[in-house]
């Protein structure tokens, strides 16, 4: 049986729309999942939503909705977002799923029967925001450290989970299993917390105060504390206790969370598992926080970053790359659009993009697009250096990825990209091409460069799957799973001589149009050749018919504040629709009013810079220039195209 690998994200509260922070954790899980698939491991990747508790009730009230309907709506937003970020998950769990509820009850009963849950009156400091009691020493200036509001004193009878009984066991477990919680700073944080006596955990809420939760199986006047309910998603999703998925994947589980929920995952969860007789998880991988303008993202500060907005402006792979490269896993990071643009230009357009177009263009120029063969009798030094650079990059990449050090893995790949660029400068193919006597050397050099690109395309796959596939296609390969296997990637010589490669496209257009695209190119270097399109896979007429294309007339157009590329359009499609289009670089609003356009009318609405876009304008994009599609004559707005 292949090695199973089980990766989880936190299940996100449905009291807010998905934002950059949620996207980051979920992309991390996706990257880890894809990397493990490259190792031929069998991957199960779980995400979902956390839907019970007071927080949700209050958020639903604000919208005048019942908690259930509200939870359905927001959960759906998360579910629909993930495919748009290329998140290849296996299951999406909701804590309102009946199967989950049944598992929570079963585990509660088991722990209750074992004597680890008791009933007692308690008076304590309660933070409604956190939905939990605090002890004095946890407060900062008498306030909840998260909500910065003073907790209220409440007195009630509740059920308690005897966590204190397991304190010594947990300390020993963490000390024996060195990388159980990683990176180390969070392990130390948990251990230092455990130096103080552990309080028992209040795991019930009286229904008189909160009804939106899972009833305790042994007292239906109470619902379960939301964390006790939520943490169990990790086992209920696998069909605990008997399900085949549980048996296969649970022993290999790795959780990913941010530092905000270290305590429930580093303390409550292992103790809950121990008390319920379930094996403990393998690793808790903890990352830091994305801050914006040096502060936490929050609705009230108006600095919440919407992942789809960035994807639509800069492209998905660039966005995923930025997140993985910029944040040192475990530490906080500041998000800024200028840093994103900087990385796109330097790392993607310049380093990787230029290398790719230089090598593929040389293959066309010197070998008519056919992969040459390396000369087996030639100077071994011509190959050995690059080959050993590749081996080092692959080794470092693999070690860093396995240890959740994504930025390090990418640094290793970019180090190899830089060696490849140096190799071009050193071997100067344009000089070799001048003489027949060096033609064999030229073949070897170009083969080695193409082979290096094949390896790079594999190594970037977990982070930038679309770019990896595009590179593979432009190396003449069908980007199937086999090409991304680590076992195949790490064998030098995988690219087959004689393969015909299509003409290349720029992988990443530069964002700053004023800069000279080819500033690093040697004067002898080849000029870029005209693009030949790479067509998408065939679709059936039925698939095409799913698109509702309509004729529209623009009745209003205005700039979107703070978004250089976006325009907000009001379009008459027989009914008026708001459409946000990334065409500001090519059109000014006043030139658009009255224009007849074509709109994809049944595209799922998406918010761009806070504006709900209810359709998409069709346009041709050529580099930075965008031309809106129109019709050869005046047609009534709303007319369908077929
Ligand atoms: N529902 C609980 C988790 C239960 S898991 C059994 C919860 N939900 S949450 O919606 O608040 O999500 C918190 C998680 O979202 C963080 O741990 C992190 O994964 C992600 N992030 C939310 N904001 C973030 C940042 N600003 N930066 C990085 N990640 C953050 O807690």
XYZ file of C-alpha atoms and ligand atoms in Angstrom:
673
model
C 0.000 0.000 0.000
C 1.360 3.459 -0.788
C 2.288 5.670 2.155
C -0.824 7.483 3.382
C -0.595 11.180 4.158
C -3.423 13.013 5.899
C -3.369 16.796 5.984
C -5.923 19.114 7.585
C -6.659 22.817 7.740
C -8.572 24.343 10.630
C -12.282 24.291 9.929
C -13.111 27.953 9.489
C -15.775 29.794 11.428
C -18.710 30.797 9.303
C -19.001 34.209 10.951
C -16.934 35.909 8.257
C -16.193 35.631 4.562
C -12.986 33.873 3.539
C -9.918 36.126 3.424
C -6.179 36.009 2.816
C -5.458 34.257 6.156
C -7.807 31.368 5.409
C -6.475 31.181 1.858
C -2.877 30.977 3.107
C -3.443 28.000 5.412
C -5.479 26.192 2.792
C -2.873 26.796 0.093
C -0.187 25.493 2.479
C -2.222 22.309 2.917
C -2.645 22.062 -0.847
C 1.082 22.503 -1.418
C 1.885 19.843 1.185
C -0.711 17.535 -0.390
C 0.644 18.002 -3.905
C 4.220 17.465 -2.725
C 3.226 14.212 -1.067
C 1.507 13.079 -4.243
C 4.808 13.717 -6.017
C 6.340 11.279 -3.543
C 3.674 8.765 -4.595
C 1.980 8.979 -1.223
C -1.747 8.497 -0.972
C -3.102 11.858 0.158
C -6.260 12.760 2.034
C -6.741 16.487 2.448
C -9.507 17.750 4.712
C -10.933 21.223 5.085
C -14.339 22.543 6.102
C -16.329 24.893 8.276
C -16.980 25.275 12.001
C -20.610 26.269 12.400
C -21.825 26.027 15.986
C -21.548 28.392 18.912
C -22.362 31.832 20.098
C -20.172 33.643 17.546
C -22.232 32.230 14.708
C -25.553 32.959 16.405
C -24.537 36.595 16.833
C -23.289 36.947 13.249
C -26.509 35.377 11.906
C -28.615 37.727 14.021
C -26.854 40.708 12.518
C -27.930 39.492 9.075
C -31.448 38.670 10.283
C -30.982 35.042 9.388
C -31.332 31.809 11.308
C -27.957 30.300 12.256
C -28.609 27.367 9.949
C -29.341 29.432 6.849
C -26.517 31.811 7.633
C -24.080 28.912 8.138
C -25.220 27.351 4.842
C -24.485 30.573 2.998
C -21.041 31.267 4.396
C -19.952 27.642 4.305
C -20.828 27.646 0.614
C -18.573 30.674 0.070
C -15.630 28.711 1.449
C -16.510 25.629 -0.540
C -16.750 27.599 -3.754
C -13.592 29.555 -3.175
C -11.219 26.613 -2.906
C -11.445 25.278 -6.472
C -10.830 28.815 -7.700
C -7.530 28.791 -5.826
C -6.712 25.360 -7.273
C -7.122 23.671 -3.898
C -7.154 19.956 -4.504
C -8.963 18.816 -1.345
C -10.438 15.387 -0.701
C -13.297 16.245 1.651
C -15.108 19.283 3.012
C -16.618 18.771 6.444
C -19.250 20.889 8.182
C -19.825 20.545 11.919
C -23.550 20.535 11.164
C -23.156 17.276 9.182
C -25.190 14.541 10.925
C -22.266 12.096 10.750
C -20.033 14.575 12.578
C -22.663 15.224 15.236
C -22.981 11.487 15.866
C -19.207 11.141 16.376
C -19.086 14.080 18.795
C -21.813 12.481 20.899
C -20.093 9.123 20.787
C -16.746 10.516 21.957
C -18.372 12.618 24.690
C -20.167 9.554 25.982
C -16.964 7.518 25.909
C -15.036 10.095 27.918
C -17.978 10.578 30.290
C -18.225 6.821 30.879
C -14.506 6.705 31.584
C -15.003 9.286 34.352
C -13.127 12.168 32.725
C -16.165 14.450 32.534
C -17.795 15.707 35.745
C -20.558 18.147 36.687
C -19.832 21.127 38.896
C -20.816 24.664 39.690
C -18.375 27.243 38.514
C -18.022 30.935 38.833
C -15.538 32.491 36.496
C -14.502 35.150 34.067
C -16.119 34.489 30.727
C -15.236 36.066 27.389
C -18.216 35.885 25.064
C -15.998 36.554 22.055
C -13.817 33.523 22.773
C -16.693 31.542 24.216
C -14.572 30.404 27.111
C -13.687 31.039 30.727
C -10.437 32.765 31.535
C -8.318 32.582 34.647
C -6.953 35.844 36.028
C -3.364 35.264 34.919
C -4.368 34.793 31.277
C -5.806 38.308 31.067
C -3.875 41.347 29.930
C -4.703 44.412 32.012
C -7.818 42.605 33.139
C -8.942 42.135 29.532
C -9.238 39.213 27.159
C -5.960 39.216 25.179
C -7.775 38.541 21.903
C -10.811 40.764 22.171
C -9.377 43.418 24.448
C -12.636 43.547 26.361
C -13.050 42.751 30.076
C -14.578 39.292 30.608
C -17.834 39.033 32.532
C -18.244 37.112 35.756
C -20.723 34.328 35.273
C -21.777 31.565 37.594
C -23.352 28.382 36.359
C -23.353 24.614 36.672
C -21.515 22.950 33.848
C -19.696 19.849 32.708
C -15.915 19.797 32.940
C -13.303 17.745 31.172
C -10.546 16.566 33.509
C -7.639 17.917 31.517
C -5.542 18.366 34.640
C -5.254 14.597 34.944
C -3.310 14.483 31.683
C -0.931 17.384 32.213
C 2.145 15.308 33.105
C 1.465 12.873 30.323
C 1.266 15.703 27.776
C 4.492 17.335 28.957
C 6.292 14.043 28.640
C 4.766 13.363 25.246
C 5.878 16.720 23.868
C 9.344 16.330 25.349
C 9.792 12.856 23.902
C 8.404 13.658 20.458
C 10.626 16.559 19.539
C 8.860 17.671 16.368
C 5.321 16.909 17.514
C 4.639 20.660 17.537
C 6.702 22.576 14.984
C 8.397 24.965 14.456
C 10.136 24.777 17.815
C 9.018 28.210 19.065
C 5.432 26.946 19.322
C 6.514 23.745 21.038
C 8.283 25.917 23.597
C 5.209 28.089 23.943
C 3.030 25.095 24.754
C 5.602 23.691 27.180
C 5.869 26.995 28.954
C 2.099 27.183 29.251
C 2.143 23.707 30.751
C 4.481 24.864 33.517
C 1.411 26.291 35.278
C -1.255 23.916 36.579
C -3.735 23.055 33.843
C -7.346 23.942 34.604
C -10.099 21.489 33.731
C -11.986 22.556 30.637
C -15.609 23.618 30.788
C -17.134 21.692 27.879
C -20.813 22.550 28.124
C -23.064 25.571 27.654
C -26.574 25.585 29.119
C -29.235 25.659 26.421
C -30.892 28.520 28.284
C -27.938 30.607 27.049
C -27.015 28.885 23.778
C -29.026 26.450 21.729
C -26.984 26.355 18.534
C -24.748 23.385 19.263
C -24.582 19.632 19.723
C -26.578 18.340 22.714
C -24.618 16.466 25.352
C -25.609 12.803 25.046
C -25.837 12.501 28.840
C -27.718 15.763 29.529
C -29.818 17.388 26.853
C -30.182 20.626 28.777
C -26.680 21.451 27.569
C -24.861 21.802 24.278
C -21.193 20.989 23.724
C -18.528 23.682 23.903
C -17.716 24.622 20.311
C -14.030 23.607 20.508
C -14.867 20.134 21.800
C -17.194 19.790 18.837
C -14.870 21.351 16.249
C -11.652 19.471 17.025
C -13.402 16.158 16.525
C -13.952 17.013 12.846
C -10.495 15.640 12.159
C -11.615 12.126 13.095
C -15.300 12.280 12.197
C -14.457 13.198 8.592
C -12.620 9.890 8.252
C -15.526 7.854 9.583
C -14.165 7.296 13.107
C -14.101 4.750 14.716
C -14.456 1.965 12.198
C -14.307 3.608 8.755
C -11.628 2.396 6.333
C -10.427 5.966 5.786
C -9.909 6.355 9.519
C -7.877 3.191 9.737
C -5.773 4.113 6.758
C -5.134 7.810 7.266
C -5.477 8.688 10.928
C -2.082 7.335 12.037
C -0.433 9.723 9.538
C -2.309 12.919 10.284
C -0.639 16.309 10.194
C -2.547 19.404 11.237
C -1.898 22.932 10.004
C -3.059 25.902 12.059
C -1.967 29.463 12.752
C -0.654 30.549 16.138
C -4.073 31.917 17.180
C -5.366 28.417 17.802
C -2.217 26.844 19.203
C -3.699 26.183 22.622
C -6.771 24.185 21.567
C -4.628 22.168 19.143
C -1.516 21.821 21.290
C -3.267 21.119 24.590
C -6.997 20.305 24.406
C -6.773 18.128 21.310
C -3.985 15.706 22.312
C -5.623 15.319 25.732
C -9.038 14.706 24.182
C -7.507 12.043 21.965
C -5.680 10.416 24.846
C -8.834 10.390 26.999
C -10.873 8.909 24.155
C -8.249 6.231 23.483
C -7.480 7.531 19.980
C -3.835 7.625 18.827
C -2.249 11.088 18.940
C -1.642 13.025 15.687
C 1.828 13.096 14.101
C 2.606 16.797 13.765
C 0.995 20.087 14.569
C 2.405 22.572 12.042
C 1.937 26.123 13.236
C 2.357 29.226 11.126
C 2.362 32.924 11.918
C -0.030 35.668 11.006
C -0.397 37.754 7.881
C -0.666 41.358 8.947
C -1.674 44.257 6.776
C -0.140 47.662 7.441
C 1.416 46.187 10.590
C -1.963 45.340 12.102
C -4.295 42.375 12.164
C -6.709 42.106 9.268
C -10.120 43.158 10.456
C -13.396 44.327 9.016
C -13.405 47.402 11.222
C -9.964 48.505 9.999
C -11.134 47.910 6.427
C -7.906 46.062 5.577
C -9.281 42.604 4.851
C -7.565 41.141 1.802
C -9.771 39.120 -0.530
C -7.864 36.322 -2.243
C -9.968 36.356 -5.421
C -9.246 40.011 -6.013
C -5.522 39.333 -6.032
C -5.932 36.255 -8.151
C -7.932 38.184 -10.722
C -5.401 40.974 -10.925
C -2.104 39.108 -10.696
C -2.954 35.517 -11.609
C -3.374 32.543 -9.324
C 0.095 31.033 -9.491
C 1.808 34.356 -8.837
C -0.422 34.810 -5.783
C 0.277 31.278 -4.494
C 4.005 31.712 -5.103
C 4.091 34.995 -3.245
C 2.364 33.546 -0.175
C 4.654 30.538 -0.009
C 7.863 32.435 -0.716
C 7.246 35.513 1.381
C 6.179 33.972 4.668
C 8.737 32.075 6.704
C 6.529 29.297 7.999
C 6.104 29.952 11.710
C 6.770 33.697 11.658
C 4.447 36.619 10.986
C 4.569 38.371 7.636
C 3.373 41.683 6.333
C 1.211 41.646 3.253
C 1.551 44.400 0.697
C 0.654 44.588 -2.953
C 3.978 46.231 -3.763
C 5.871 43.269 -2.275
C 3.710 40.976 -4.402
C 4.495 42.945 -7.543
C 8.187 42.985 -6.613
C 8.289 39.193 -6.371
C 6.348 38.726 -9.592
C 8.774 40.906 -11.493
C 11.992 39.698 -9.923
C 11.435 35.997 -9.276
C 8.772 35.064 -11.794
C 9.038 37.347 -14.829
C 12.769 37.933 -14.626
C 14.422 34.823 -13.169
C 12.100 32.012 -14.167
C 10.227 33.598 -17.090
C 13.329 34.871 -18.860
C 15.194 31.627 -18.388
C 12.305 29.682 -19.830
C 11.839 31.870 -22.877
C 15.570 32.109 -23.548
C 16.044 28.345 -23.528
C 12.943 27.430 -25.515
C 13.621 30.197 -28.050
C 17.205 28.949 -28.524
C 15.874 25.437 -29.089
C 13.727 26.846 -31.888
C 16.439 29.005 -33.284
C 19.200 26.380 -33.355
C 17.247 23.109 -33.593
C 13.888 24.035 -35.137
C 12.163 23.185 -31.856
C 13.463 19.610 -31.603
C 15.106 18.576 -28.313
C 18.735 17.780 -29.239
C 20.751 14.917 -27.753
C 23.572 15.469 -25.275
C 26.851 14.212 -26.716
C 27.818 11.071 -24.729
C 31.463 11.464 -25.763
C 31.681 15.188 -25.084
C 33.388 16.977 -22.232
C 31.713 15.653 -19.043
C 32.345 18.988 -17.353
C 29.725 20.530 -19.603
C 27.070 18.460 -17.842
C 28.414 17.552 -14.429
C 28.231 21.013 -12.853
C 24.621 21.660 -13.805
C 23.628 18.128 -12.953
C 25.068 18.376 -9.465
C 23.371 21.774 -8.984
C 20.097 20.047 -9.877
C 20.748 17.212 -7.419
C 21.481 19.692 -4.637
C 18.328 21.673 -5.430
C 16.180 18.542 -5.447
C 17.639 17.345 -2.148
C 17.195 20.684 -0.421
C 13.706 21.078 -1.876
C 12.636 17.685 -0.602
C 14.025 18.206 2.895
C 12.510 21.671 3.201
C 9.100 20.635 1.876
C 8.918 17.638 4.217
C 9.712 19.964 7.125
C 7.106 22.565 6.126
C 9.771 25.113 5.243
C 8.211 26.218 2.012
C 10.189 29.397 1.544
C 13.409 27.388 1.877
C 12.226 24.895 -0.708
C 11.564 27.749 -3.135
C 14.909 29.375 -2.350
C 16.572 26.087 -3.345
C 14.675 26.023 -6.655
C 15.540 29.652 -7.371
C 19.166 28.970 -6.575
C 19.078 26.366 -9.325
C 17.345 28.817 -11.672
C 20.174 31.218 -11.061
C 22.761 28.453 -11.763
C 20.936 27.798 -15.044
C 21.125 31.458 -16.012
C 24.839 31.476 -15.145
C 25.318 28.317 -17.207
C 23.924 30.122 -20.251
C 26.281 33.028 -19.728
C 29.212 30.691 -19.191
C 28.618 28.405 -22.156
C 27.416 31.233 -24.465
C 25.381 29.084 -26.869
C 25.289 31.922 -29.417
C 29.085 31.595 -29.722
C 28.922 27.793 -29.988
C 26.355 28.207 -32.758
C 28.782 30.112 -34.898
C 31.056 27.202 -35.695
C 30.401 23.672 -36.937
C 33.213 22.406 -34.725
C 31.211 23.271 -31.604
C 27.835 21.991 -32.796
C 27.971 18.904 -30.557
C 28.683 21.129 -27.579
C 25.729 23.315 -28.500
C 23.487 20.237 -28.567
C 24.704 19.197 -25.133
C 24.247 22.679 -23.676
C 20.703 23.076 -24.994
C 19.768 19.557 -23.918
C 21.062 20.258 -20.412
C 19.146 23.508 -20.205
C 15.912 21.895 -21.329
C 16.476 19.077 -18.875
C 17.036 21.658 -16.131
C 13.718 23.270 -17.084
C 11.991 19.914 -16.854
C 13.265 19.536 -13.307
C 12.286 23.095 -12.385
C 8.786 22.602 -13.756
C 8.389 19.582 -11.474
C 9.742 21.335 -8.417
C 7.391 24.294 -8.772
C 4.378 22.036 -9.277
C 3.085 22.005 -5.673
C 3.120 25.795 -5.469
C 2.312 26.719 -9.083
C 0.477 23.798 -10.665
C -0.755 25.743 -13.706
C 2.665 27.134 -14.552
C 4.210 23.705 -14.079
C 1.717 22.240 -16.563
C 2.323 25.047 -19.026
C 6.087 24.508 -18.815
C 5.624 20.785 -19.328
C 3.466 21.387 -22.397
C 6.070 23.742 -23.784
C 8.717 21.101 -23.280
C 6.632 18.826 -25.486
C 5.224 16.717 -22.654
C 1.689 15.903 -21.702
C 1.603 17.266 -18.144
C 0.389 14.050 -16.549
C 1.041 12.926 -13.009
C 4.075 10.884 -14.020
C 6.055 13.999 -14.908
C 5.826 15.313 -11.382
C 6.967 12.171 -9.601
C 10.027 12.908 -7.471
C 11.492 9.582 -8.591
C 11.266 10.709 -12.235
C 12.318 14.281 -11.549
C 15.442 13.303 -9.745
C 16.816 11.173 -12.589
C 18.890 13.331 -14.902
C 18.050 12.634 -18.533
C 14.278 12.264 -18.328
C 13.671 14.565 -21.280
C 13.568 12.574 -24.507
C 15.757 13.788 -27.380
C 13.787 14.248 -30.559
C 10.706 15.600 -28.744
C 9.227 18.562 -30.603
C 8.513 21.538 -28.390
C 5.887 24.158 -29.213
C 6.811 27.842 -29.469
C 6.910 29.407 -26.077
C 4.722 31.999 -24.400
C 5.852 34.399 -21.676
C 5.130 32.597 -18.412
C 4.727 35.753 -16.345
C 4.280 39.187 -17.922
C 6.068 41.899 -15.994
C 3.835 44.183 -13.988
C 5.995 47.282 -14.295
C 5.650 48.144 -17.963
C 8.316 50.836 -17.892
C 11.149 48.421 -17.260
C 13.155 46.959 -20.096
C 12.012 43.340 -20.476
C 15.261 41.922 -21.716
C 17.725 43.940 -19.764
C 19.741 40.838 -18.886
C 19.887 39.460 -22.393
C 23.181 39.391 -24.144
C 23.346 41.363 -27.387
C 24.071 38.081 -29.126
C 21.007 36.484 -27.668
C 18.042 35.586 -29.791
C 15.048 37.788 -30.206
C 11.754 36.383 -28.974
C 9.861 34.538 -31.676
C 6.170 35.175 -32.368
C 3.864 33.233 -30.077
C 2.010 30.211 -31.267
C -1.120 29.586 -29.219
C -1.350 26.588 -26.941
C -4.945 25.436 -27.064
C -6.868 24.153 -24.087
C -8.177 20.569 -24.049
C -11.226 19.831 -26.203
C -14.725 20.277 -24.752
C -18.079 18.986 -25.944
C -20.862 21.157 -27.361
C -22.831 20.390 -24.161
C -20.028 21.861 -22.079
C -19.937 24.945 -24.303
C -23.714 25.333 -24.040
C -23.422 25.729 -20.294
C -22.075 29.226 -20.914
C -24.751 31.890 -21.111
C -23.179 34.493 -23.375
C -25.204 37.667 -23.863
C -24.967 40.894 -25.755
C -24.686 43.829 -23.378
C -24.496 47.592 -23.624
C -22.356 49.541 -21.176
C -24.458 52.247 -19.590
C -22.057 53.461 -16.915
C -18.342 53.054 -16.284
C -16.211 54.251 -13.421
C -12.796 53.625 -11.900
C -12.518 51.431 -8.800
C -10.685 53.303 -6.028
C -7.309 51.789 -5.117
C -7.466 49.247 -7.997
C -5.307 50.342 -10.907
C -6.653 47.730 -13.294
C -10.322 47.564 -12.469
C -13.344 49.385 -13.826
C -16.854 49.103 -12.419
C -19.354 48.821 -15.268
C -23.113 48.940 -15.333
C -24.194 46.753 -18.246
C -27.640 46.437 -19.791
C -28.241 42.742 -20.499
C -31.984 43.118 -20.736
C -31.567 43.688 -17.002
C -28.890 45.851 -15.429
C -25.848 44.110 -14.041
C -22.724 45.326 -12.303
C -19.614 43.886 -13.897
C -16.096 44.537 -12.634
C -13.547 44.236 -15.443
C -9.734 44.363 -15.360
C -9.494 46.651 -18.369
C -8.529 49.987 -16.837
C -5.029 49.690 -18.322
C -6.500 49.774 -21.837
C -9.742 51.769 -21.588
C -10.809 54.945 -19.901
C -14.340 54.859 -18.450
C -15.722 57.602 -20.729
C -14.769 55.638 -23.869
C -16.752 52.643 -22.789
C -20.216 54.087 -22.260
C -22.536 53.008 -25.086
C -20.188 50.221 -26.202
C -21.722 46.921 -27.196
C -19.989 44.036 -25.435
C -20.248 40.315 -24.836
C -20.829 39.136 -21.285
C -20.659 35.694 -19.716
C -23.886 36.124 -17.770
C -23.996 32.929 -15.714
C -20.545 33.130 -14.202
C -20.705 32.690 -10.449
C -20.725 36.220 -8.933
C -17.516 37.254 -7.173
C -16.542 40.245 -5.061
C -13.713 42.349 -6.445
C -12.481 45.144 -4.203
C -15.694 44.798 -2.280
C -17.890 45.127 -5.410
C -20.044 42.181 -6.431
C -19.362 41.424 -10.081
C -22.303 39.687 -11.765
C -20.738 38.580 -14.998
C -17.568 38.728 -17.051
C -16.746 40.818 -20.088
C -15.081 38.920 -22.919
C -11.833 40.448 -24.077
C -8.614 39.489 -25.822
C -5.534 39.978 -23.699
C -2.253 40.412 -25.498
C 0.526 41.110 -23.025
C -0.596 44.189 -21.162
C -3.056 45.275 -23.819
C -6.666 44.267 -23.529
C -9.297 44.543 -26.310
C -12.945 44.114 -25.477
C -14.925 41.736 -27.736
C -17.854 43.321 -29.548
C -20.249 42.473 -32.416
C -20.410 43.288 -36.076
C -23.675 45.278 -35.882
C -26.137 46.590 -33.323
C -28.057 43.903 -31.447
C -30.693 44.169 -28.700
C -29.151 43.938 -25.203
C -29.739 40.520 -23.637
C -29.645 38.646 -26.965
C -27.992 35.257 -26.448
C -24.924 34.195 -28.404
C -24.554 30.640 -29.576
N -13.046 27.455 13.902
C -11.779 27.641 14.475
C -10.864 26.500 14.132
C -11.355 25.164 14.542
S -10.298 23.900 14.000
C -10.816 22.526 14.780
C -11.162 28.938 13.949
N -11.653 29.415 12.816
S -11.141 30.750 12.073
O -12.062 30.989 10.996
O -10.977 31.807 13.005
O -9.800 30.373 11.421
C -8.574 30.559 12.075
C -7.496 30.118 11.133
O -7.576 30.863 9.894
C -6.085 30.391 11.617
O -5.627 29.414 12.519
C -5.350 30.374 10.296
O -5.261 29.090 9.817
C -6.285 31.170 9.418
N -6.069 32.601 9.571
C -7.019 33.538 9.847
N -6.434 34.767 9.835
C -5.121 34.651 9.568
C -4.087 35.571 9.319
N -4.246 36.871 9.403
N -2.887 35.082 8.953
C -2.671 33.741 8.773
N -3.643 32.855 8.981
C -4.822 33.243 9.541
O -10.253 29.430 14.588
